[in-house]
Amino acid sequence: MIAFLGTGLLGANFVKALIKKGEQVQVWNRTTAKAKALEADGAKAFASVADAVKGADVIHLTLKDDATVDEVLATASTGFKPGVLIIDHTTTSAAGAIARTQAWKTKGFTYLHAPVFMGPANALESTGIMLVSGNQEVVKKLEPALSKMTGKVLNFGPEEGKAAGIKLIGNLFLVTFTAGIADTLALAKALHISATDVLSLFDSWNPGALLPARVKRMSTGDYSQPTWELNMARKDTGLFLQAAQAAGVPLAVIPAIAAEMDRYIAQGHGNDDWTVIGKDAVS
């Protein structure tokens, strides 16, 4: 039997998918109504988290942060079955994941941090990516069940907390990517170009395809064979800023990038490939 703690958008759909696969699921959420709503799908809801985990062989969590996970597990632990497996899908710090793995091991329980790159629709359809790392015997034991919850399980090896770190890296990219789209649309607005026309550009030209090669190039630390010199990239960045300023449209991330470009140009990197602005990140 499975207990699921945290039934927000992601957790609720995980629960629905597990029930469709024939699993018995007991649920708890801080807002009790969200847990109770899942009884219509076949779950059994509890107002007490300690009661929700009683009899469970496996406990899944999708909560807010480190502090919430620690608080909920501490409260729930009075209802733990001996040897219960704790699988935490919450996005947390790497340090927190490492500390919890050790703390619960000391208490005689197995804790595995398994964050995901999945939205609610993925959770319901059992598609997406789940990340794991740590004790490989534990991972091997749990991987078949975890694979049924998602399209793919990526195992990053025996290092505790590495999955948490990878999840944060991925989320950082999503945040900066979205902020970049916001600036792109802001510049389009400043230039009186519609979002539809912007989308038409990206329907034909997919800059995302450049990502693997760009990461590989930047990780080598060699910027001596430029395809776009930093000086020229900075010139274009100045044009972005000028157009936006003239139209009174604020840009969120481009001003910070311009400042970083200026710093590297001042260090004598103006004729290097513009990706030299990532030099300090990989050196």
Short mmCIF file of C-alpha atoms in Angstrom, two decimals:
data_model
loop_
_atom_site.label_atom_id
_atom_site.label_comp_id
_atom_site.label_asym_id
_atom_site.label_seq_id
_atom_site.Cartn_x
_atom_site.Cartn_y
_atom_site.Cartn_z
CA MET A 1 0.00 0.00 0.00
CA ILE A 2 1.16 3.52 -0.84
CA ALA A 3 0.82 6.77 1.09
CA PHE A 4 1.07 10.04 -0.79
CA LEU A 5 1.78 13.23 1.15
CA GLY A 6 1.13 16.47 -0.70
CA THR A 7 -1.71 16.44 -3.20
CA GLY A 8 -1.34 19.66 -5.09
CA LEU A 9 -1.50 19.69 -8.89
CA LEU A 10 1.43 17.29 -9.33
CA GLY A 11 0.76 15.05 -6.35
CA ALA A 12 -2.96 14.70 -7.10
CA ASN A 13 -2.26 13.46 -10.61
CA PHE A 14 0.42 11.07 -9.39
CA VAL A 15 -2.21 9.63 -7.06
CA LYS A 16 -4.81 9.29 -9.83
CA ALA A 17 -2.28 7.51 -12.05
CA LEU A 18 -1.26 5.11 -9.27
CA ILE A 19 -4.90 4.24 -8.60
CA LYS A 20 -5.48 3.58 -12.31
CA LYS A 21 -2.57 1.12 -12.13
CA GLY A 22 -4.38 -0.74 -9.36
CA GLU A 23 -2.53 0.65 -6.35
CA GLN A 24 -4.20 1.35 -3.00
CA VAL A 25 -3.30 4.91 -2.03
CA GLN A 26 -3.79 6.79 1.22
CA VAL A 27 -3.43 10.56 0.92
CA TRP A 28 -2.81 13.61 3.07
CA ASN A 29 -2.54 17.28 2.30
CA ARG A 30 -2.19 20.30 4.56
CA THR A 31 -5.39 21.58 2.95
CA THR A 32 -7.58 18.60 3.77
CA ALA A 33 -10.13 19.35 1.04
CA LYS A 34 -7.51 18.67 -1.64
CA ALA A 35 -6.91 15.21 -0.23
CA LYS A 36 -10.62 14.51 0.25
CA ALA A 37 -11.29 15.38 -3.39
CA LEU A 38 -9.22 12.34 -4.41
CA GLU A 39 -11.62 9.96 -2.68
CA ALA A 40 -13.77 10.26 -5.79
CA ASP A 41 -10.89 8.61 -7.67
CA GLY A 42 -10.50 5.81 -5.12
CA ALA A 43 -7.97 7.23 -2.68
CA LYS A 44 -8.49 7.21 1.09
CA ALA A 45 -7.91 10.63 2.62
CA PHE A 46 -6.77 11.42 6.16
CA ALA A 47 -6.73 14.65 8.13
CA SER A 48 -3.76 13.36 10.16
CA VAL A 49 -0.50 12.74 8.32
CA ALA A 50 0.49 10.11 10.89
CA ASP A 51 -2.73 8.21 10.14
CA ALA A 52 -2.20 8.58 6.39
CA VAL A 53 1.08 6.65 6.49
CA LYS A 54 -0.09 3.81 8.74
CA GLY A 55 0.28 0.48 6.98
CA ALA A 56 2.07 2.00 3.98
CA ASP A 57 5.01 0.14 2.47
CA VAL A 58 6.02 3.17 0.42
CA ILE A 59 5.54 6.87 1.15
CA HIS A 60 5.75 9.44 -1.67
CA LEU A 61 6.07 13.17 -1.06
CA THR A 62 5.47 16.19 -3.27
CA LEU A 63 5.77 19.14 -0.92
CA LYS A 64 7.06 22.73 -0.97
CA ASP A 65 10.63 22.83 0.31
CA ASP A 66 13.22 21.41 2.73
CA ALA A 67 11.55 22.79 5.84
CA THR A 68 8.14 21.43 4.86
CA VAL A 69 9.54 17.99 4.07
CA ASP A 70 11.35 17.84 7.41
CA GLU A 71 8.28 19.01 9.32
CA VAL A 72 5.86 16.62 7.59
CA LEU A 73 8.13 13.59 7.90
CA ALA A 74 8.79 14.29 11.56
CA THR A 75 5.05 14.43 12.26
CA ALA A 76 4.28 11.42 10.07
CA SER A 77 7.01 9.24 11.55
CA THR A 78 4.88 8.19 14.52
CA GLY A 79 2.79 6.21 12.04
CA PHE A 80 5.65 4.68 10.04
CA LYS A 81 5.64 0.96 9.42
CA PRO A 82 9.05 -0.62 10.16
CA GLY A 83 11.18 -0.59 7.01
CA VAL A 84 8.93 1.81 5.10
CA LEU A 85 10.46 3.37 1.97
CA ILE A 86 10.34 7.18 1.71
CA ILE A 87 10.50 8.59 -1.82
CA ASP A 88 10.64 12.38 -1.99
CA HIS A 89 9.81 14.12 -5.28
CA THR A 90 10.04 17.62 -3.78
CA THR A 91 12.49 20.10 -5.31
CA THR A 92 14.88 20.76 -2.43
CA SER A 93 18.47 21.75 -1.77
CA ALA A 94 21.15 19.14 -2.37
CA ALA A 95 22.35 19.59 1.22
CA GLY A 96 18.85 18.88 2.50
CA ALA A 97 18.54 15.70 0.45
CA ILE A 98 21.91 14.47 1.72
CA ALA A 99 21.02 15.25 5.34
CA ARG A 100 17.64 13.52 5.13
CA THR A 101 19.10 10.42 3.50
CA GLN A 102 21.53 10.02 6.40
CA ALA A 103 19.08 11.02 9.13
CA TRP A 104 16.42 8.53 8.10
CA LYS A 105 19.00 5.80 7.55
CA THR A 106 20.14 6.32 11.13
CA LYS A 107 16.53 5.86 12.23
CA GLY A 108 16.24 2.63 10.25
CA PHE A 109 14.37 3.91 7.20
CA THR A 110 15.27 4.28 3.53
CA TYR A 111 14.91 7.76 2.06
CA LEU A 112 15.43 8.37 -1.65
CA HIS A 113 15.27 11.81 -3.23
CA ALA A 114 13.70 11.50 -6.69
CA PRO A 115 12.83 14.95 -8.09
CA VAL A 116 11.08 15.21 -11.43
CA PHE A 117 10.86 17.23 -14.61
CA MET A 118 7.14 16.70 -14.99
CA GLY A 119 4.02 18.83 -15.05
CA PRO A 120 0.59 17.72 -13.79
CA ALA A 121 -0.34 16.30 -17.21
CA ASN A 122 2.85 14.21 -17.21
CA ALA A 123 2.08 12.85 -13.74
CA LEU A 124 -1.36 11.75 -14.88
CA GLU A 125 -0.02 10.19 -18.09
CA SER A 126 3.11 8.70 -16.45
CA THR A 127 5.41 10.55 -18.84
CA GLY A 128 8.38 12.80 -18.19
CA ILE A 129 11.69 12.43 -16.37
CA MET A 130 12.51 11.40 -12.81
CA LEU A 131 16.00 11.88 -11.36
CA VAL A 132 17.70 9.65 -8.79
CA SER A 133 21.12 9.27 -7.23
CA GLY A 134 22.62 7.67 -4.14
CA ASN A 135 22.77 4.11 -2.86
CA GLN A 136 22.63 2.04 -6.03
CA GLU A 137 21.12 -0.99 -4.32
CA VAL A 138 18.20 1.18 -3.23
CA VAL A 139 17.91 2.71 -6.69
CA LYS A 140 17.94 -0.72 -8.35
CA LYS A 141 15.22 -1.94 -6.00
CA LEU A 142 12.94 1.05 -6.59
CA GLU A 143 13.63 1.81 -10.24
CA PRO A 144 11.00 -0.56 -11.70
CA ALA A 145 8.21 1.06 -9.69
CA LEU A 146 9.50 4.57 -10.34
CA SER A 147 9.69 3.84 -14.07
CA LYS A 148 5.96 3.13 -14.05
CA MET A 149 5.34 6.64 -12.69
CA THR A 150 7.27 8.43 -15.42
CA GLY A 151 8.55 7.98 -18.94
CA LYS A 152 12.19 7.84 -17.92
CA VAL A 153 14.31 7.49 -14.77
CA LEU A 154 17.76 9.07 -15.00
CA ASN A 155 20.24 7.57 -12.54
CA PHE A 156 23.13 9.92 -11.75
CA GLY A 157 25.12 7.41 -9.77
CA PRO A 158 26.04 6.85 -6.12
CA GLU A 159 26.57 10.46 -5.02
CA GLU A 160 23.91 11.51 -2.52
CA GLY A 161 22.25 14.82 -3.39
CA LYS A 162 23.36 14.82 -7.02
CA ALA A 163 19.82 14.34 -8.31
CA ALA A 164 18.76 17.36 -6.25
CA GLY A 165 21.58 19.41 -7.78
CA ILE A 166 20.69 18.35 -11.32
CA LYS A 167 17.07 19.30 -10.68
CA LEU A 168 18.11 22.78 -9.52
CA ILE A 169 20.33 23.21 -12.58
CA GLY A 170 17.44 22.27 -14.86
CA ASN A 171 15.08 24.62 -13.09
CA LEU A 172 17.61 27.46 -13.29
CA PHE A 173 17.71 26.97 -17.04
CA LEU A 174 13.91 27.05 -17.20
CA VAL A 175 13.84 30.28 -15.19
CA THR A 176 16.48 32.01 -17.33
CA PHE A 177 14.93 30.62 -20.52
CA THR A 178 11.53 32.04 -19.59
CA ALA A 179 13.07 35.36 -18.56
CA GLY A 180 14.80 35.43 -21.94
CA ILE A 181 11.48 34.85 -23.70
CA ALA A 182 9.99 37.70 -21.67
CA ASP A 183 12.79 40.03 -22.83
CA THR A 184 12.37 38.79 -26.40
CA LEU A 185 8.67 39.64 -26.36
CA ALA A 186 9.42 42.96 -24.67
CA LEU A 187 11.82 43.91 -27.48
CA ALA A 188 9.23 42.81 -30.03
CA LYS A 189 6.73 45.11 -28.33
CA ALA A 190 9.23 47.97 -28.44
CA LEU A 191 9.74 47.36 -32.16
CA HIS A 192 5.98 47.00 -32.84
CA ILE A 193 6.40 43.37 -33.90
CA SER A 194 3.63 40.97 -32.87
CA ALA A 195 4.13 37.86 -30.79
CA THR A 196 2.64 35.96 -33.75
CA ASP A 197 5.51 37.14 -35.96
CA VAL A 198 8.02 36.16 -33.27
CA LEU A 199 6.47 32.70 -33.11
CA SER A 200 6.66 32.47 -36.89
CA LEU A 201 10.42 33.08 -36.66
CA PHE A 202 10.91 30.31 -34.10
CA ASP A 203 8.71 27.93 -36.07
CA SER A 204 11.38 28.08 -38.78
CA TRP A 205 14.49 28.71 -36.67
CA ASN A 206 14.97 26.66 -33.52
CA PRO A 207 17.82 28.11 -31.43
CA GLY A 208 17.19 25.39 -28.83
CA ALA A 209 18.90 22.94 -31.18
CA LEU A 210 22.13 24.82 -30.50
CA LEU A 211 22.08 24.02 -26.78
CA PRO A 212 24.15 20.79 -26.65
CA ALA A 213 26.87 22.20 -28.91
CA ARG A 214 26.89 25.49 -26.99
CA VAL A 215 27.31 23.76 -23.63
CA LYS A 216 30.05 21.55 -25.05
CA ARG A 217 31.90 24.53 -26.51
CA MET A 218 31.66 26.59 -23.34
CA SER A 219 32.81 23.68 -21.18
CA THR A 220 36.06 23.35 -23.17
CA GLY A 221 37.18 26.83 -22.10
CA ASP A 222 38.49 27.62 -25.60
CA TYR A 223 37.10 30.91 -26.95
CA SER A 224 39.88 31.63 -29.43
CA GLN A 225 37.97 30.66 -32.59
CA PRO A 226 34.98 33.00 -32.52
CA THR A 227 31.83 32.53 -34.56
CA TRP A 228 30.46 35.75 -33.01
CA GLU A 229 32.95 38.07 -31.36
CA LEU A 230 32.07 39.44 -27.95
CA ASN A 231 32.50 43.01 -29.23
CA MET A 232 29.88 42.38 -31.91
CA ALA A 233 27.51 40.64 -29.52
CA ARG A 234 27.82 43.61 -27.17
CA LYS A 235 27.06 45.97 -30.05
CA ASP A 236 23.82 44.10 -30.77
CA THR A 237 22.98 44.00 -27.08
CA GLY A 238 23.32 47.77 -27.07
CA LEU A 239 20.79 47.94 -29.90
CA PHE A 240 18.35 45.85 -27.85
CA LEU A 241 18.72 48.21 -24.91
CA GLN A 242 18.40 51.35 -27.03
CA ALA A 243 15.22 50.16 -28.76
CA ALA A 244 13.61 49.12 -25.49
CA GLN A 245 14.57 52.33 -23.72
CA ALA A 246 13.25 54.48 -26.56
CA ALA A 247 9.90 52.73 -26.34
CA GLY A 248 9.82 52.81 -22.55
CA VAL A 249 9.76 49.02 -22.36
CA PRO A 250 11.79 47.46 -19.50
CA LEU A 251 14.04 44.45 -20.04
CA ALA A 252 14.67 42.07 -17.15
CA VAL A 253 17.85 40.13 -17.96
CA ILE A 254 19.57 41.89 -20.86
CA PRO A 255 20.95 44.79 -18.75
CA ALA A 256 22.73 42.29 -16.48
CA ILE A 257 24.13 40.44 -19.50
CA ALA A 258 25.36 43.70 -21.00
CA ALA A 259 27.19 44.49 -17.77
CA GLU A 260 28.81 41.05 -17.82
CA MET A 261 29.88 41.57 -21.43
CA ASP A 262 31.42 44.92 -20.49
CA ARG A 263 33.36 43.24 -17.69
CA TYR A 264 34.88 40.68 -20.04
CA ILE A 265 35.62 43.26 -22.72
CA ALA A 266 37.48 45.32 -20.09
CA GLN A 267 39.56 42.21 -19.38
CA GLY A 268 40.63 42.07 -23.05
CA HIS A 269 38.21 39.42 -24.35
CA GLY A 270 36.45 41.59 -26.92
CA ASN A 271 37.79 39.59 -29.88
CA ASP A 272 37.06 36.20 -28.29
CA ASP A 273 33.92 34.22 -28.97
CA TRP A 274 31.09 35.82 -27.06
CA THR A 275 30.53 32.66 -25.02
CA VAL A 276 33.58 33.75 -23.03
CA ILE A 277 31.08 35.39 -20.67
CA GLY A 278 30.70 31.87 -19.22
CA LYS A 279 34.43 31.51 -18.63
CA ASP A 280 34.31 31.92 -14.86
CA ALA A 281 31.52 29.38 -14.61
CA VAL A 282 33.58 26.53 -16.07
CA SER A 283 37.17 27.42 -15.17
#
